[in-house]
Every structure is written in structure tokens, then in C-alpha cells.
Amino acid sequence: MALEDSSSSEEEEEDDDDFDTVLGMIFNDDVRRPRRASQFGRKYINRDRAEDHAKIMRDYFGPNPTYPKKYFHRCFRMHTSLFLTIAKPVERYDDWFKLQRNASGEITTSPLMKCIADVRVLAYGCSADAIDDYVRIGEDTISEAIRRFTKAVIAVFGPKYLRTPIEEDTQRLMTDSEARGWPGMLGSLDCMHWRWKNCPVSWKV
């Protein structure tokens, strides 16, 4: 089922943390000064969040992106339009995703980078520290982002897209399956209910 972006154009214009304007808003020289690590003994890594955000924009979301749309679909298991349809409501739902300053006065990671990290981890099932070299976000932040992202998706989209199918949904899905040559199939992941003449004897039902 394709997700629909229910937000109006007026709401998007009022969104101060819109992905397209994030760089020009708050990434200034005063927040790029060297910082100390937040914990004793931990080495501070200057990830230069402004440049990292700009790189992701150039790679996939700019007017002339470095990589074609099919690359985004291959890497993140969804189209860019679907990604934005999910990411923007998530940002509006949870203020943690919005741009803000942390306790040391440094600007936090952009909403785009947090959502990119979430979808990348969920798409590949990789560990939180496996994508730091691209999204430039620490393991702890990615883990927190994934936890909040999944909760936000359930809260925002659950009532419409994660609910139990009603009779109308079931009939539509059955009709679609029959048109594809799989009559009587609904939610089958292993094809156990499909007659297969070459099925091994041990699997015969």
C-alpha cells in the first residue's frame, strides 16, 4: 500500500526544519568550533555535520543528484518520495528529530541524516556503528534514532497502514493476486498453499 503524505503545502512551508533549508538556517561557524568529548576518556570526533548533510543532499536529494533514483531504492529499499513521505511526518511527530542545540551548545544532527541512518540500518539489518562512515552519526545516536523512528512510524502510520485488514482490503488484495496469476493467495510468504507439481515428496501436502 503506498503511503500518502497527508501534510498540506502550508504545513511544509511553516516547518522550520524542512530538509531543503536546513543548511542555511543554523549551521554557522560558531557551532563548528572544536569540542571536547562528552565523556571522560572518549575521543571527540569532529564530524562536520553541515558538510555531511550537504553531501547526502548532493548524493540523493538535490536537483541533479549524484546517484540516480534507482541507487537510492537499492540502498534504502524504497523510493526517495516514499522516504520523504515517512521522514517528514516523523520529524513533526517527535521533536527529538528536529534541529536543536545540545548541552554543549552544538547543533545536533539534521532530521534528514537521522532518518537516513534509521532506514539504512532497518533495510540492511546492520549494526548501528556500521554506517558511521557514511551518515557520520555515532552509534549511541543511531540507536536512539532507530528507537524513536520506529515508535513514531507506528504512531503516525499505524492507524491506517498497520491495522488489521478489513473485508474491503482483503477483497482488493485477493483481486490483485488473482490478476498476477496467484488466485486464492493472501499474505503467503512460503507458497505452502499453492499446488506445485514438482514439490519434493517430503514437502508434499
Tab-separated table of N, CA and C in Angstrom, residues 138-195:
chain	number	residue	atom	x	y	z
A	138	GLY	N	27.218	8.948	15.456
A	138	GLY	CA	27.731	7.982	16.399
A	138	GLY	C	26.748	6.860	16.709
A	139	GLU	N	27.278	5.765	17.217
A	139	GLU	CA	26.468	4.575	17.498
A	139	GLU	C	25.327	4.866	18.459
A	140	ASP	N	25.587	5.588	19.536
A	140	ASP	CA	24.547	5.866	20.535
A	140	ASP	C	23.402	6.675	19.933
A	141	THR	N	23.748	7.662	19.114
A	141	THR	CA	22.719	8.499	18.495
A	141	THR	C	21.880	7.692	17.509
A	142	ILE	N	22.524	6.826	16.734
A	142	ILE	CA	21.784	5.997	15.778
A	142	ILE	C	20.837	5.050	16.511
A	143	SER	N	21.299	4.443	17.592
A	143	SER	CA	20.438	3.532	18.353
A	143	SER	C	19.209	4.258	18.890
A	144	GLU	N	19.426	5.466	19.415
A	144	GLU	CA	18.305	6.253	19.915
A	144	GLU	C	17.381	6.675	18.782
A	145	ALA	N	17.966	7.011	17.627
A	145	ALA	CA	17.168	7.421	16.471
A	145	ALA	C	16.282	6.280	15.976
A	146	ILE	N	16.814	5.084	15.933
A	146	ILE	CA	16.032	3.928	15.480
A	146	ILE	C	14.874	3.660	16.437
A	147	ARG	N	15.143	3.738	17.728
A	147	ARG	CA	14.090	3.502	18.717
A	147	ARG	C	12.958	4.512	18.551
A	148	ARG	N	13.311	5.773	18.402
A	148	ARG	CA	12.300	6.814	18.252
A	148	ARG	C	11.623	6.750	16.885
A	149	PHE	N	12.385	6.409	15.852
A	149	PHE	CA	11.838	6.336	14.498
A	149	PHE	C	10.750	5.270	14.405
A	150	THR	N	11.025	4.093	14.933
A	150	THR	CA	10.043	3.010	14.850
A	150	THR	C	8.777	3.347	15.637
A	151	LYS	N	8.947	3.963	16.813
A	151	LYS	CA	7.776	4.363	17.600
A	151	LYS	C	6.960	5.423	16.863
A	152	ALA	N	7.643	6.363	16.230
A	152	ALA	CA	6.945	7.423	15.508
A	152	ALA	C	6.194	6.868	14.300
A	153	VAL	N	6.805	5.952	13.569
A	153	VAL	CA	6.153	5.352	12.403
A	153	VAL	C	4.888	4.612	12.818
A	154	ILE	N	4.963	3.876	13.914
A	154	ILE	CA	3.788	3.147	14.403
A	154	ILE	C	2.687	4.120	14.812
A	155	ALA	N	3.075	5.197	15.499
A	155	ALA	CA	2.081	6.157	15.976
A	155	ALA	C	1.447	6.937	14.833
A	156	VAL	N	2.255	7.334	13.849
A	156	VAL	CA	1.766	8.179	12.752
A	156	VAL	C	1.012	7.371	11.707
A	157	PHE	N	1.586	6.248	11.303
A	157	PHE	CA	1.027	5.484	10.187
A	157	PHE	C	0.266	4.229	10.611
A	158	GLY	N	0.400	3.856	11.881
A	158	GLY	CA	-0.231	2.630	12.344
A	158	GLY	C	-1.727	2.547	12.141
A	159	PRO	N	-2.479	3.598	12.521
A	159	PRO	CA	-3.938	3.513	12.393
A	159	PRO	C	-4.426	3.225	10.975
A	160	LYS	N	-3.661	3.632	9.968
A	160	LYS	CA	-4.116	3.440	8.586
A	160	LYS	C	-3.425	2.281	7.884
A	161	TYR	N	-2.120	2.132	8.109
A	161	TYR	CA	-1.359	1.170	7.321
A	161	TYR	C	-0.911	-0.069	8.085
A	162	LEU	N	-0.958	-0.061	9.401
A	162	LEU	CA	-0.513	-1.211	10.175
A	162	LEU	C	-1.659	-1.892	10.896
A	163	ARG	N	-2.862	-1.580	10.516
A	163	ARG	CA	-4.035	-2.163	11.163
A	163	ARG	C	-4.385	-3.516	10.527
A	164	THR	N	-5.286	-4.239	11.163
A	164	THR	CA	-5.777	-5.489	10.608
A	164	THR	C	-6.626	-5.210	9.376
A	165	PRO	N	-6.436	-5.937	8.276
A	165	PRO	CA	-7.222	-5.683	7.057
A	165	PRO	C	-8.715	-5.853	7.292
A	166	ILE	N	-9.507	-4.980	6.704
A	166	ILE	CA	-10.954	-5.115	6.741
A	166	ILE	C	-11.383	-5.901	5.506
A	167	GLU	N	-12.660	-6.196	5.391
A	167	GLU	CA	-13.148	-7.013	4.283
A	167	GLU	C	-12.825	-6.380	2.930
A	168	GLU	N	-12.945	-5.054	2.852
A	168	GLU	CA	-12.650	-4.364	1.596
A	168	GLU	C	-11.180	-4.534	1.204
A	169	ASP	N	-10.273	-4.446	2.196
A	169	ASP	CA	-8.846	-4.637	1.938
A	169	ASP	C	-8.571	-6.058	1.450
A	170	THR	N	-9.190	-7.016	2.128
A	170	THR	CA	-8.972	-8.413	1.760
A	170	THR	C	-9.413	-8.693	0.336
A	171	GLN	N	-10.576	-8.190	-0.046
A	171	GLN	CA	-11.086	-8.413	-1.395
A	171	GLN	C	-10.174	-7.776	-2.437
A	172	ARG	N	-9.682	-6.592	-2.144
A	172	ARG	CA	-8.797	-5.916	-3.098
A	172	ARG	C	-7.489	-6.679	-3.261
A	173	LEU	N	-6.937	-7.161	-2.158
A	173	LEU	CA	-5.691	-7.917	-2.222
A	173	LEU	C	-5.877	-9.237	-2.966
A	174	MET	N	-7.008	-9.895	-2.743
A	174	MET	CA	-7.294	-11.139	-3.442
A	174	MET	C	-7.433	-10.900	-4.945
A	175	THR	N	-8.089	-9.790	-5.297
A	175	THR	CA	-8.261	-9.455	-6.717
A	175	THR	C	-6.911	-9.160	-7.368
A	176	ASP	N	-6.059	-8.426	-6.668
A	176	ASP	CA	-4.727	-8.118	-7.199
A	176	ASP	C	-3.905	-9.380	-7.383
A	177	SER	N	-3.975	-10.297	-6.425
A	177	SER	CA	-3.227	-11.551	-6.522
A	177	SER	C	-3.712	-12.399	-7.685
A	178	GLU	N	-5.012	-12.445	-7.871
A	178	GLU	CA	-5.566	-13.233	-8.977
A	178	GLU	C	-5.136	-12.655	-10.317
A	179	ALA	N	-5.082	-11.316	-10.426
A	179	ALA	CA	-4.653	-10.674	-11.666
A	179	ALA	C	-3.191	-10.989	-11.982
A	180	ARG	N	-2.406	-11.280	-10.943
A	180	ARG	CA	-0.990	-11.613	-11.138
A	180	ARG	C	-0.777	-13.106	-11.364
A	181	GLY	N	-1.861	-13.866	-11.381
A	181	GLY	CA	-1.743	-15.295	-11.620
A	181	GLY	C	-1.644	-16.146	-10.371
A	182	TRP	N	-1.999	-15.562	-9.212
A	182	TRP	CA	-1.950	-16.297	-7.956
A	182	TRP	C	-3.319	-16.252	-7.277
A	183	PRO	N	-4.322	-16.886	-7.858
A	183	PRO	CA	-5.662	-16.850	-7.252
A	183	PRO	C	-5.681	-17.544	-5.891
A	184	GLY	N	-6.443	-16.958	-4.990
A	184	GLY	CA	-6.581	-17.562	-3.671
A	184	GLY	C	-5.437	-17.295	-2.724
A	185	MET	N	-4.479	-16.443	-3.134
A	185	MET	CA	-3.316	-16.173	-2.297
A	185	MET	C	-3.510	-14.867	-1.542
A	186	LEU	N	-3.276	-14.892	-0.243
A	186	LEU	CA	-3.371	-13.687	0.574
A	186	LEU	C	-2.321	-13.757	1.677
A	187	GLY	N	-1.282	-12.960	1.543
A	187	GLY	CA	-0.252	-12.902	2.569
A	187	GLY	C	0.592	-14.152	2.686
A	188	SER	N	0.698	-14.953	1.622
A	188	SER	CA	1.505	-16.161	1.679
A	188	SER	C	2.969	-15.819	1.449
A	189	LEU	N	3.819	-16.185	2.386
A	189	LEU	CA	5.248	-15.908	2.262
A	189	LEU	C	6.032	-17.128	1.793
A	190	ASP	N	5.503	-18.320	2.005
A	190	ASP	CA	6.250	-19.528	1.666
A	190	ASP	C	5.569	-20.383	0.597
A	191	CYS	N	4.435	-19.924	0.054
A	191	CYS	CA	3.722	-20.625	-1.031
A	191	CYS	C	3.295	-22.037	-0.626
A	192	MET	N	3.082	-22.280	0.667
A	192	MET	CA	2.670	-23.612	1.110
A	192	MET	C	1.253	-23.951	0.668
A	193	HIS	N	0.462	-22.924	0.305
A	193	HIS	CA	-0.925	-23.187	-0.077
A	193	HIS	C	-1.107	-23.203	-1.593
A	194	TRP	N	0.004	-23.287	-2.309
A	194	TRP	CA	-0.052	-23.297	-3.768
A	194	TRP	C	0.346	-24.675	-4.265
A	195	ARG	N	-0.472	-25.266	-5.167
A	195	ARG	CA	-0.185	-26.602	-5.676
A	195	ARG	C	1.044	-26.553	-6.584
